[in-house]
Coordinates of C-alpha atoms and ligand atoms in Angstrom, one line a residue:
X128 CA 11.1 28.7 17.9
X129 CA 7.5 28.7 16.7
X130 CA 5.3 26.5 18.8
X131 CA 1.4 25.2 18.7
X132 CA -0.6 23.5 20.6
X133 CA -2.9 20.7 19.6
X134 CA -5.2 18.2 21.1
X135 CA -4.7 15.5 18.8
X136 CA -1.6 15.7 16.1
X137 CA -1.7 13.2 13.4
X138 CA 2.3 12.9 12.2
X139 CA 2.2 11.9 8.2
X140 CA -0.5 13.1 6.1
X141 CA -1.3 9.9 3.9
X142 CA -4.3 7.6 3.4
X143 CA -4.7 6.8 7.5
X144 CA -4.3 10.3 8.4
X145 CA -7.0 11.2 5.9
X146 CA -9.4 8.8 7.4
X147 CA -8.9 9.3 10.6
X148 CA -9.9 13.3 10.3
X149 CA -13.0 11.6 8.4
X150 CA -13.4 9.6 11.6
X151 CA -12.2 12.4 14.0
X152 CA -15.0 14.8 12.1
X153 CA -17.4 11.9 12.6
X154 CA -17.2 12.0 16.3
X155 CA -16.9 15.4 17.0
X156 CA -14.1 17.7 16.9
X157 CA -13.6 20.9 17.8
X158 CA -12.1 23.7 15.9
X159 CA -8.2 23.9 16.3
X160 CA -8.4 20.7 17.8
X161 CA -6.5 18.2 15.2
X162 CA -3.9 18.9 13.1
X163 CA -2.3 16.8 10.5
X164 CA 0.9 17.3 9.7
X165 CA 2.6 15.8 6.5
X166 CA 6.1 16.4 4.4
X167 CA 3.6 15.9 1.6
X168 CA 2.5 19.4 -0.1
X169 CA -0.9 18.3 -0.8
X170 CA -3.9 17.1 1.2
X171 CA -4.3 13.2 2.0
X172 CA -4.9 10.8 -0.9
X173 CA -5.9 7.6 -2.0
X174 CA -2.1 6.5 -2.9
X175 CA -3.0 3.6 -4.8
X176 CA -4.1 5.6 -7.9
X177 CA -0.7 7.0 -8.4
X178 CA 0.3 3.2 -10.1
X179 CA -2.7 3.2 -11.7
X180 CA -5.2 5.4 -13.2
X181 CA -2.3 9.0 -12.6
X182 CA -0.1 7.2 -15.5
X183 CA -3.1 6.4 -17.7
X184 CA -1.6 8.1 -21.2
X185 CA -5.8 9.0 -21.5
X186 CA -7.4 11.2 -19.0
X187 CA -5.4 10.2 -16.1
X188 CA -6.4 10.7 -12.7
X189 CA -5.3 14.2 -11.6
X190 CA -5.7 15.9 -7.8
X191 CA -8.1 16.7 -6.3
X192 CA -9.7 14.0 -8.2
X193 CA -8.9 11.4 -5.8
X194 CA -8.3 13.0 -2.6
X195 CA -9.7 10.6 0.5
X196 CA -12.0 9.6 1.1
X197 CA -13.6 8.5 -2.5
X198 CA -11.3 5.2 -3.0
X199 CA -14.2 3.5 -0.5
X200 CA -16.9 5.4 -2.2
X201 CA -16.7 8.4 0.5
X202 CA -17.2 12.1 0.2
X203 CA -13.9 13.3 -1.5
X204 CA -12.1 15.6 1.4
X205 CA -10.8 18.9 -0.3
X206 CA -8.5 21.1 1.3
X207 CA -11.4 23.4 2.2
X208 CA -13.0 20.6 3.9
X209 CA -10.7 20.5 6.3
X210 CA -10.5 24.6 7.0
X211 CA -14.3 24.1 7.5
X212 CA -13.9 21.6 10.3
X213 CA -11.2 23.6 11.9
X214 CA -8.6 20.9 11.5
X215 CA -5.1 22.5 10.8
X216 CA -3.2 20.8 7.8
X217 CA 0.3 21.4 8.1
X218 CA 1.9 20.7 4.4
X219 CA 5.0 20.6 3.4
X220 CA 6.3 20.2 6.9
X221 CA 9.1 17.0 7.6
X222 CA 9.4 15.8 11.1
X223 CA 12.2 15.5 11.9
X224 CA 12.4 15.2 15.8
X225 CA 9.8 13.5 18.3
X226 CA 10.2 13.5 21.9
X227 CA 7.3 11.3 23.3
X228 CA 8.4 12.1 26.8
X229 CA 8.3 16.1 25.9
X230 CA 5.1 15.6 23.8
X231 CA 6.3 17.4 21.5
X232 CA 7.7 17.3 17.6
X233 CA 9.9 19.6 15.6
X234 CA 9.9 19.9 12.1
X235 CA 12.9 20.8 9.6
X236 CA 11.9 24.2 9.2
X237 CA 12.1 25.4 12.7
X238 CA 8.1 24.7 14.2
X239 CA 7.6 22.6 17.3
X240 CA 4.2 21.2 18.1
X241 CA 2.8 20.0 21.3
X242 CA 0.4 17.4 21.1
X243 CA -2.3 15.8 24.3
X244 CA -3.1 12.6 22.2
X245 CA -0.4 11.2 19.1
X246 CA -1.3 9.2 15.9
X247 CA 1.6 8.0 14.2
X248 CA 0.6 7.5 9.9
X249 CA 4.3 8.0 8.5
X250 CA 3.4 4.9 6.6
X251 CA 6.4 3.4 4.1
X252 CA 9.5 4.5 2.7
X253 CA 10.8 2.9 -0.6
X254 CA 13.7 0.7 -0.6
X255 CA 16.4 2.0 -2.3
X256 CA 18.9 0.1 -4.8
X257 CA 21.5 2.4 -3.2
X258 CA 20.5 1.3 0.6
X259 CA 22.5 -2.3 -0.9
X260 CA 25.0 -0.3 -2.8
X261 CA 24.4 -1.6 -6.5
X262 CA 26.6 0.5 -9.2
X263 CA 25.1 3.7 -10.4
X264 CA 22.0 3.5 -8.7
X265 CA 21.8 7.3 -8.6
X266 CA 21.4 7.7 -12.4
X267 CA 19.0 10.0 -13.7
X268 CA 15.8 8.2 -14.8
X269 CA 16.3 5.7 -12.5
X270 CA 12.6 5.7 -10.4
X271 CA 11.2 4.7 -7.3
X272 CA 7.0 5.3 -6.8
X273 CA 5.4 6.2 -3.2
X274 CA 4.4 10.1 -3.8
X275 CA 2.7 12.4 -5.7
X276 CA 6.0 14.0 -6.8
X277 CA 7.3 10.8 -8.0
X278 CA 4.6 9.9 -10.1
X279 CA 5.2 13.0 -11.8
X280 CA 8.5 12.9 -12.3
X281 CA 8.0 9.5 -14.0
X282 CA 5.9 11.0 -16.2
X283 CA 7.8 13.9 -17.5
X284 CA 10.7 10.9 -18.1
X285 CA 7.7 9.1 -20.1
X286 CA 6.9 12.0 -22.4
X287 CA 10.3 12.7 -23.0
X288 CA 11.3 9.1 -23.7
X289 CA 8.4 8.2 -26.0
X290 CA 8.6 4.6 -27.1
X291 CA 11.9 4.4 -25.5
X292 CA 12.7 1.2 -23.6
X293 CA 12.2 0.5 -19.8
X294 CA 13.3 -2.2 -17.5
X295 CA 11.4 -2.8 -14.3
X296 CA 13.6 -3.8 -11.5
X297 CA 11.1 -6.0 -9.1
X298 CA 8.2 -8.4 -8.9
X299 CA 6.0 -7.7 -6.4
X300 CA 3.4 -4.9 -6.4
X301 CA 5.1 -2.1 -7.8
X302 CA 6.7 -4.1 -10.5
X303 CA 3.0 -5.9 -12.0
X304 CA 1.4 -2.3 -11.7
X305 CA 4.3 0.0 -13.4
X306 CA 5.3 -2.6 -16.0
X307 CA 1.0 -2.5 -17.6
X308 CA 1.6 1.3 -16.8
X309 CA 4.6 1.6 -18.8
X310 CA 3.6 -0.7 -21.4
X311 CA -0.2 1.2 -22.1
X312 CA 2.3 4.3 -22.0
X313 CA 3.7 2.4 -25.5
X314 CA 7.3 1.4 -23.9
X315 CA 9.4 -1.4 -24.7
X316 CA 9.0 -3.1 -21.0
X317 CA 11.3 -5.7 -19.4
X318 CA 11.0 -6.9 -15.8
X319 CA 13.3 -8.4 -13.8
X320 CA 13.1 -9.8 -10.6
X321 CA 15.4 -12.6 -8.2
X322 CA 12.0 -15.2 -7.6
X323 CA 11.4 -17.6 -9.9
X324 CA 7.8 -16.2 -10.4
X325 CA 6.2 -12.8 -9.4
X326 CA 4.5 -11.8 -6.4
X327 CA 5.4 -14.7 -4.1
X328 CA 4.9 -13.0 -1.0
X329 CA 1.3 -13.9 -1.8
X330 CA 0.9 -15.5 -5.9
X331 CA 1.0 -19.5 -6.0
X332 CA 2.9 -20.6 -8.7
X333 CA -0.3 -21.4 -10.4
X334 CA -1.5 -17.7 -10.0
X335 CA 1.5 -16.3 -11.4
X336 CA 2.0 -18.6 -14.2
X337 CA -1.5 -16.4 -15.4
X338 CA -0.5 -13.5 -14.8
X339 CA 3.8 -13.8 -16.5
X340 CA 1.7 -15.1 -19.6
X341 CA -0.9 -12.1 -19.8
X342 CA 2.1 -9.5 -20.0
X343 CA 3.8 -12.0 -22.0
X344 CA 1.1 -11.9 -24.2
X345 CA 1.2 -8.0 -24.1
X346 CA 4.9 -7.6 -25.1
X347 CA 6.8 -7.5 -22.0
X348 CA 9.5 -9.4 -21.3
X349 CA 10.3 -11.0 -17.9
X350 CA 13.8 -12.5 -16.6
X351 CA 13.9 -14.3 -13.9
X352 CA 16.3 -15.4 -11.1
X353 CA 18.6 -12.7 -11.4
X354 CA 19.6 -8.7 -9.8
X355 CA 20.1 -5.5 -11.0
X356 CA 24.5 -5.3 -9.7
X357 CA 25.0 -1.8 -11.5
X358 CA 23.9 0.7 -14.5
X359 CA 25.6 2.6 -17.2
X360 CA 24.5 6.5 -17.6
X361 CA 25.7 8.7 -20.5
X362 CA 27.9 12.0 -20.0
X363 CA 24.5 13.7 -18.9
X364 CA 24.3 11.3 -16.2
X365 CA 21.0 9.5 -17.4
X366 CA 21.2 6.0 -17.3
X367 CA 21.5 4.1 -20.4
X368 CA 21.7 0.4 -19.7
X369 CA 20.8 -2.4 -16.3
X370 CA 23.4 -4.8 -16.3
X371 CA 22.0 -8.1 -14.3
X372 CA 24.1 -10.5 -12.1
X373 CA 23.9 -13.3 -14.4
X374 CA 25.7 -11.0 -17.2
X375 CA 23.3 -9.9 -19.3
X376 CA 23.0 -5.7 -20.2
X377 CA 19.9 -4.5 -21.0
X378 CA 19.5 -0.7 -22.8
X379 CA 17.3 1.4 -20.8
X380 CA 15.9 4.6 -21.0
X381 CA 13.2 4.6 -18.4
X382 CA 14.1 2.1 -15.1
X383 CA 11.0 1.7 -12.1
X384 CA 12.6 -0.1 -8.8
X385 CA 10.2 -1.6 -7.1
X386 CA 12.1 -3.8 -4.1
X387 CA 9.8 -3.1 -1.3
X388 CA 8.9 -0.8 1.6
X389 CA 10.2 0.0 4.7
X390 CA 8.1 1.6 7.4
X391 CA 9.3 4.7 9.4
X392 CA 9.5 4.4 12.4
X393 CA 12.8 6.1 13.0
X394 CA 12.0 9.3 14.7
X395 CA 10.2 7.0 17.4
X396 CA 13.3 4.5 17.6
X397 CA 14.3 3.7 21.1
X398 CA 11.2 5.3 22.8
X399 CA 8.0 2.9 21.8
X400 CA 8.1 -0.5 21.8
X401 CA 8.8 -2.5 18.2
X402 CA 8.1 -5.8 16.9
X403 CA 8.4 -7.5 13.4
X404 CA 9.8 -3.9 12.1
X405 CA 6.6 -2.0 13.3
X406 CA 5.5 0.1 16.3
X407 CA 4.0 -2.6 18.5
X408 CA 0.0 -1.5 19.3
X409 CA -2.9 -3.7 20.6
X410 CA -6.5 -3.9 19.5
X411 CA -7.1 0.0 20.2
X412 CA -3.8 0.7 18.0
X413 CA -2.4 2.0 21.6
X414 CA 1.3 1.9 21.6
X415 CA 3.4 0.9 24.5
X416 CA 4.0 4.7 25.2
X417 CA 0.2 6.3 27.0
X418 CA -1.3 8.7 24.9
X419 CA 0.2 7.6 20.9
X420 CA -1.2 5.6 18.5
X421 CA 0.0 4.2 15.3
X422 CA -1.7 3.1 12.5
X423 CA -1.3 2.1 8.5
X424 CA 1.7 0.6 7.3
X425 CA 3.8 1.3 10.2
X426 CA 1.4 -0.6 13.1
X427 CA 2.3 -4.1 14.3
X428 CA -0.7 -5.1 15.6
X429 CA -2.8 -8.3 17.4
X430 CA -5.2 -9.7 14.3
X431 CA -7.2 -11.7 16.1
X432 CA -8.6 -13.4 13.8
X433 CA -4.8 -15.7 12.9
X434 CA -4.2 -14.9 16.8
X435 CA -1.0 -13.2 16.0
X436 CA 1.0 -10.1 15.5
X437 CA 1.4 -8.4 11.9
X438 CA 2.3 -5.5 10.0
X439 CA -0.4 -5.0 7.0
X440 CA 1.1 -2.9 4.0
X441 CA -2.6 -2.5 2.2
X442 CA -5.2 0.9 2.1
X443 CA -8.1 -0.8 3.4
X444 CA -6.2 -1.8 6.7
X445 CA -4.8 1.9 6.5
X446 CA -8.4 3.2 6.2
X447 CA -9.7 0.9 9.4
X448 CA -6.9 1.2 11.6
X449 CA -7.0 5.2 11.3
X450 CA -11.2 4.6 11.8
X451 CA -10.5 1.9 15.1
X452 CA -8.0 4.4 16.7
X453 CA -10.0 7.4 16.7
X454 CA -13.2 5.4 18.1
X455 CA -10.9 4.3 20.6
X456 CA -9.9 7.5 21.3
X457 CA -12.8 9.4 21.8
X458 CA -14.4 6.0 23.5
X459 CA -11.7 6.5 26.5
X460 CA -12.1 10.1 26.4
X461 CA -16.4 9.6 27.7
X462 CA -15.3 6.2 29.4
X463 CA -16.6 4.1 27.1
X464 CA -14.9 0.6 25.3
X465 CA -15.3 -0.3 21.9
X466 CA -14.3 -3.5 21.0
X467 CA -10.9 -4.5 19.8
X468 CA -9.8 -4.4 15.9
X469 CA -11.3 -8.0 14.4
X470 CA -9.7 -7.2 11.1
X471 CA -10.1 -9.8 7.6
X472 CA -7.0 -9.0 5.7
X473 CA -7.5 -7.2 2.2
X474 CA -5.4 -6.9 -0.7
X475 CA -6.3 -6.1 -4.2
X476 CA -4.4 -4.6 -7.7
X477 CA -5.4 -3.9 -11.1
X478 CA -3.5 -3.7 -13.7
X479 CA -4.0 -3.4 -17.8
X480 CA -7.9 -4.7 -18.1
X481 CA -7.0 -7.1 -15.0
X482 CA -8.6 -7.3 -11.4
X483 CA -8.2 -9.2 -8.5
X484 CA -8.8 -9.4 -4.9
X485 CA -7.9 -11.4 -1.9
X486 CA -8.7 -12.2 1.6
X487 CA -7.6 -13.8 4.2
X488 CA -4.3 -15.6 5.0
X489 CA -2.3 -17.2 2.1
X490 CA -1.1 -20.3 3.9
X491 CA -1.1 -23.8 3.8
X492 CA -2.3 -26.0 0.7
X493 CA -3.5 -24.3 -2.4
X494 CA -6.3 -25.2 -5.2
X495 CA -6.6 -23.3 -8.1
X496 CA -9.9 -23.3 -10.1
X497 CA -11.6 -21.1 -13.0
X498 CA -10.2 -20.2 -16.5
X499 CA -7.3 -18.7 -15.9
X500 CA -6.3 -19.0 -19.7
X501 CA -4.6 -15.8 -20.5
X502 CA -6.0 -15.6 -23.6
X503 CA -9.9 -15.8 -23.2
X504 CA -11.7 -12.9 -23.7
X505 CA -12.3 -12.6 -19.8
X506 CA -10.4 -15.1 -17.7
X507 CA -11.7 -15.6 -14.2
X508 CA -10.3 -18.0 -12.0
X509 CA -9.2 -18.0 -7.7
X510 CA -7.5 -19.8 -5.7
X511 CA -8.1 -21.3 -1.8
X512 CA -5.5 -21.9 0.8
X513 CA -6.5 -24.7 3.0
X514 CA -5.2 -24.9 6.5
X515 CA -6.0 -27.6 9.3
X516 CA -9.2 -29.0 6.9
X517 CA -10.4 -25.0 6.7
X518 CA -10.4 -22.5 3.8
X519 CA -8.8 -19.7 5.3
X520 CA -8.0 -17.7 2.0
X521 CA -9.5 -16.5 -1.0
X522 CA -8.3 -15.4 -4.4
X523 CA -10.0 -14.4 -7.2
X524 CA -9.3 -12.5 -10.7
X525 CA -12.3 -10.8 -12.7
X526 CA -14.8 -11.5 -10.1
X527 CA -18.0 -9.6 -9.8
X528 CA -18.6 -7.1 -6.7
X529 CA -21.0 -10.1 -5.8
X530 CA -18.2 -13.0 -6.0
X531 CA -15.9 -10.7 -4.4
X532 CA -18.2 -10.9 -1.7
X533 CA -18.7 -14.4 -1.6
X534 CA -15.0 -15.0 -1.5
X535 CA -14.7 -12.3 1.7
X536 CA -17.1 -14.5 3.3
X537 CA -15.8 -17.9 2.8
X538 CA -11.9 -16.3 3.7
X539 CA -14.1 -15.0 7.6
X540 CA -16.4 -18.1 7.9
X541 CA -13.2 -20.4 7.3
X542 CA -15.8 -23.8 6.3
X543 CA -14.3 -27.1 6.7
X544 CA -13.9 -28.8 3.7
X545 CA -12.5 -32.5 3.0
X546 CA -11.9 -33.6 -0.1
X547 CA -9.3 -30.6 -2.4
X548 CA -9.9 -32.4 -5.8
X549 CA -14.0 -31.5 -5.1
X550 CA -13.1 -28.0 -3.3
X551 CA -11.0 -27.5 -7.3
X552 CA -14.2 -28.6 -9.2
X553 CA -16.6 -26.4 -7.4
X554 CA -14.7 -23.6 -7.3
X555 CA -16.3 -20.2 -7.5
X556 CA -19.6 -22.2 -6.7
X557 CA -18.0 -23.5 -3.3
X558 CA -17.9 -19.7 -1.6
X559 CA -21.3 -18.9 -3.4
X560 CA -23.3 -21.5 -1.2
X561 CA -21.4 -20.5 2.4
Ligands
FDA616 P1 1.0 6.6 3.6 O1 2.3 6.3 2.9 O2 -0.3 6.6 2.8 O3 1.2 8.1 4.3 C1 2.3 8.4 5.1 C2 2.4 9.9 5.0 O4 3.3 10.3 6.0 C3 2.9 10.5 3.7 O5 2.2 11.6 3.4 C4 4.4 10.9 4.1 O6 4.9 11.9 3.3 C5 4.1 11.3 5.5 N1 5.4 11.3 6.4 C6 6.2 10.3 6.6 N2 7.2 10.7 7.4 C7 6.9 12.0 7.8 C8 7.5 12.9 8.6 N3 8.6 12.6 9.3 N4 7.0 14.2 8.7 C9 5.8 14.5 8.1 N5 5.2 13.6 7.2 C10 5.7 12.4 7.1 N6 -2.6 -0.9 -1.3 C11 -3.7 -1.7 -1.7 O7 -4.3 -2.3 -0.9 N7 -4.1 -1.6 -3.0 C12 -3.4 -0.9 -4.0 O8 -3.8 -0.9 -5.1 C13 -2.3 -0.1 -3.5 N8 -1.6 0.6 -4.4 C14 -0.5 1.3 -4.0 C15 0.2 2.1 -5.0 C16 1.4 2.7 -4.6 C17 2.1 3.5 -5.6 C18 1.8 2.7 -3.3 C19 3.1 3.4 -2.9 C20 1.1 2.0 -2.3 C21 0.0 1.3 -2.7 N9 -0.8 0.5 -1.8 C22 -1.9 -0.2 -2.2 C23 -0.4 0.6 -0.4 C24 -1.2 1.6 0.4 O9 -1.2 2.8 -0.4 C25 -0.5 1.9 1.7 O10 -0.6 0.7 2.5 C26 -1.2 3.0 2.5 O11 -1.0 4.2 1.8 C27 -0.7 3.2 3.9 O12 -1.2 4.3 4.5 P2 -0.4 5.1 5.6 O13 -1.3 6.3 5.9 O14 0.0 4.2 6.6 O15 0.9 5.6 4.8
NAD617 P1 6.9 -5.8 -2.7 O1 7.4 -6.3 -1.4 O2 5.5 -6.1 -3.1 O3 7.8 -6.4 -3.8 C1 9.2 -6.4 -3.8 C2 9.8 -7.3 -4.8 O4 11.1 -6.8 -5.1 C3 10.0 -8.8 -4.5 O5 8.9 -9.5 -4.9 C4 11.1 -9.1 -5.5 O6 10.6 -9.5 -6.7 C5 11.8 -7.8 -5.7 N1 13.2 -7.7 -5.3 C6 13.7 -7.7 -4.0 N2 15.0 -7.5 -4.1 C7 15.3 -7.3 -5.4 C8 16.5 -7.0 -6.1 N3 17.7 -6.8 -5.4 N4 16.5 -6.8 -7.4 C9 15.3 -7.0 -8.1 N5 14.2 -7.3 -7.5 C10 14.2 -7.4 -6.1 O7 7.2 -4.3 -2.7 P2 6.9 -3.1 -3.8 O8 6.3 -3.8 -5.0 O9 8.1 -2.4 -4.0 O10 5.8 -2.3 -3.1 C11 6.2 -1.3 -2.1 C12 5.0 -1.1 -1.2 O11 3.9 -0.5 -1.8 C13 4.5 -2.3 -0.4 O12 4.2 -1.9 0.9 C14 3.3 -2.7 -1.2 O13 2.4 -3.3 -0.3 C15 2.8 -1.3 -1.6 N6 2.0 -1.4 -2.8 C16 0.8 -2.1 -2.8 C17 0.1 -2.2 -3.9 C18 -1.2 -3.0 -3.9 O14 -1.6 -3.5 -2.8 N7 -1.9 -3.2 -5.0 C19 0.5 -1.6 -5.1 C20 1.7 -0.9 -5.1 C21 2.4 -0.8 -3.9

C-alpha cells in the first residue's frame, strides 16, 4: 500500500480546510508539510454560492470564480496557489478509515497517510428522504444540494425541464434558497414543509410571515403542516408526482430535499469524544484525542460568550474555527498561548433581491420593528431577542454593511433595555446609538 507522510493532514477539503491552508500559509509552512485531502475533485470553495449565484439562469457563478478565500473578501486560492506553497491537495480521495491511535488514514483507493498533527473539516452530510424510508425516494430528479456535483446535476434537470414544475421538500435553509433559485430559473415552484412557518430553527413567526408572503407574492406556493410519504416515477424511473401525508399529490418534474445536515463524524466514532452530535473540542478546537483538531460543521465546541457547548452549521464559524485551530497550533508548537475562541454567532442568506443577517442567540422574547411589508419597493425591518432584560440577538433584512454592523454590536454588547414596546419603536435606531 502507498503511504505519505505529513506534518499536518487536514481530512475534508471544504470551506474550513481552505482557510485553514490560508491560515497555515500565514504562519509559516514548509513545503510538503500540509496536505489536504478531500473526496471533492476540486480545490476548496466558498459552498454557499452553489444555492445562490451557481443556479443564476444569467452569468452564474462558475469555478474557479469563487474558490476560498474571496467569500470574506480574501485573495481567491487557485489550485496553483497551493502547488506554490508546497501544500499537497489530495482530490478525489474518500476517507474511508482513520485510526487515531495509528495516526494514520486510508483512503478508498488504496493510499494510507501518516499524519504528526490532525484537523478534522468533513463538515455535513445531507439527510436523506431514504435515511426515513419514504416511497420512491430514489427517483430520478429527485435532488439533494451540498456539492459541486450536485449543483450541477440540478442544473442539467433544470435545462431539460424548462418551465416544468418543481416541489421543494423543506423549510429551512435549503428550501428558502432553492425555491428563489428554481423560481428565477422560470419553474412552477411549490414548497412543502411539516412547521407551521419556515425556518423556525431561527425565523419568529413575525419574520416568516414576511418572508411566505414575498415568494407568495412571486408565485410559489407553500403547504404547510404536512410530509413528503412517497413519489410516483414514470417507466424511465423519473419522478412524476410528491404525494403529501395529508393526501394531496402534487405533479413534479424537478423535486429539491432540503431536511437538514448531518455531520460526519463516523470514521472517528468510538475513538474521540462526542457531544450534541459533534466531536467535542475546547477553545483551541483540541479534541479529546492529543494531536487532532476538528473544526466547521462537525466541532462541538465551548462558545463562551452563552457559556455553553454548540455545534455551528454557518461559513463564517467554518472560516474562524479553521483560522483559531491553526494559531493554536503553531502557538503550542513555539510555546506560546493564544487566547481561547470568543466567537459572536453569524448567520446570513439571500435569496431573489432579499438579504439578511443575524447575530447572536435567538432566544427569549422577540420585537419585530421596520417595514417588513412584502410589497414596498425595499422592505427593511429586524427583529431583537431579549433575554434576562438584555438584547442578546439581532436580525435584520436589507440592512446596509453599516446597520449590519450596528446590529453585530448590539447582539456582543448585549445593553439592557426595559421597556419592549420603546425597544419596537426605536428599532433600527436602538443598535445605531450602542
Ligand atoms: P464543508 O462541507 O464545507 O467541507 C467538508 C469537506 O469534506 C467536503 O469537501 C467533503 O467532500 C469532504 N469530506 C467529507 N468526508 C470526507 C472523507 N471521508 N474523505 C475526504 N473528504 C471528505 N452558511 C452560511 O453561513 N451562509 C450561507 O449562505 C450558506 N449557504 C450554504 C449553501 C449550501 C448549498 C450549503 C450546503 C451550505 C451552506 N452554508 C451556508 C453552510 C456552510 O457552507 C457550511 O457551514 C460550511 O461549508 C462548513 O464548512 P466545513 O469545512 O466544516 O464543511
Ligand atoms: P435546515 O435544518 O435548515 O432545514 C431543515 C428543514 O427541513 C426544517 O426546517 C423542516 O422544514 C424540514 N423538514 C424536516 N423534516 C422534513 C420532512 N420529513 N419533510 C419535509 N420537510 C422536512 O437544513 P437544510 O435547509 O437542509 O440545510 C442543510 C445544511 O446546509 C444546514 O447545515 C444549513 O445550515 C446549511 N445551509 C446553510 C445556509 C445558510 O446559512 N444560508 C444555506 C444553505 C444550507
Amino acid at each position: 500500500m502507498a503511504e505519505k507522510s505529513f506534518k499536518y493532514v487536514i481530512v475534508g477539503g471544504g470551506v474550513a480546510a481552505g482557510y485553514a491552508a490560508r491560515e497555515f500559509a500565514k504562519q509559516g509552512v514548509r513545503q510538503g508539510e500540509l496536505a489536504i485531502i478531500s473526496k471533492e475533485a476540486v480545490a476548496p470553495y466558498e459552498r454557499p454560492a452553489l444555492s445562490k449565484a451557481y443556479l443564476s439562469p444569467e452569468s452564474p457563478a462558475r469555478l474557479p470564480g469563487f474558490h476560498v478565500c474571496v467569500g470574506s473578501g480574501g485573495e481567491k486560492l487557485l489550485p496553483d496557489w497551493y502547488k506554490e506553497k508546497g501544500i499537497e491537495l489530495f482530490l478525489s480521495t474518500e476517507i474511508i478509515k482513520a485510526d487515531l491511535t495509528g495516526k494514520t488514514l486510508v483512503s478508498a483507493d488504496g493510499k494510507s497517510f501518516k499524519y504528526q498533527i490532525l484537523i478534522i473539516a468533513t463538515g455535513s452530510t445531507v439527510i436523506r428522504l431514504s435515511d426515513f424510508g419514504v416511497q420512491g425516494a430514489d427517483a430520478k430528479n429527485i435532488f439533494y444540494l451540498r456539492e459541486v456535483d450536485d449543483a450541477d446535476k440540478l442544473i442539467e434537470a433544470i435545462k431539460a425541464k424548462k418551465n416544468g414544475k418543481a416541489v421543494i421538500v423543506g423549510g429551512g435553509y435549503i428550501g428558502l434558497e432553492l425555491g428563489a433559485a428554481l423560481r428565477i430559473n422560470d419553474l412552477d415552484v411549490t414548497m412543502v414543509y411539516p412547521e407551521p412557518w419556515c425556518m423556525p430553527r431561527l425565523f419568529t413567526s413575525g419574520i416568516a410571515a414576511f418572508y411566505e408572503s414575498f415568494y407568495a407574492n412571486k408565485g410559489i406556493k407553500i403547504i404547510k403542516g404536512t410530509v413528503a410519504v412517497g413519489f410516483n416515477a414514470n417507466p424511465n424511473g423519473e419522478v412524476t408526482a410528491v404525494k403529501l401525508k395529508d393526501g394531496t399529490v402534487l405533479e413534479a418534474d424537478i423535486v429539491v430535499v432540503g431536511v437538514g445536515g448531518r455531520p460526519l463524524t463516523t470514521l472517528f466514532k468510538g475513538q474521540v469524544e462526542e457531544e450534541k452530535g459533534g466531536i467535542k473540542t475546547d477553545g483551541f478546537f483540541k479534541t479529546s484525542v492529543p494531536n487532532v483538531y476538528a473544526v466547521g460543521d462537525v466541532a462541538t465546541f465551548p462558545l463562551k460568550l452563552y457559556n455553553e457547548n454548540r455545534r455551528v452549521e454557518h461559513v463564517d464559524h467554518a472560516r474562524k474555527s479553521a483560522e483559531q485551530a491553526v494559531k493554536a497550533i503553531k502557538a503550542s508548537e513555539e510555546g506560546k498561548s493564544i487566547d481561547v475562541y470568543d466567537y459572536l454567532p453569524f448567520f446570513y442568506s439571500r435569496a431573489f433581491n432579499l438579504s439578511w443577517q443575524f447575530y447572536g442567540d435567538n432566544v427569549g422574547d422577540s420585537v419585530l420593528f421596520g417595514d417588513d411589508n412584502p410589497a414596498s419597493p425595499k422592505p427593511k425591518f429586524g427583529s431583537y431577542w431579549i433575554k434576562d432584560g438584555k438584547v442578546v440577538g439581532a436580525f435584520l433584512e436589507g440592512g446596509t454593511p453599516d446597520e449590519n454592523k450596528a446590529i453585530a454590536n448590539v447582539a456582543k454588547v448585549q445593553p439592557p433595555v426595559a421597556n419592549l414596546d420603546q425597544l419596537a419603536s426605536e428599532g433600527l435606531a436602538f443598535a445605531s446609538k450602542i
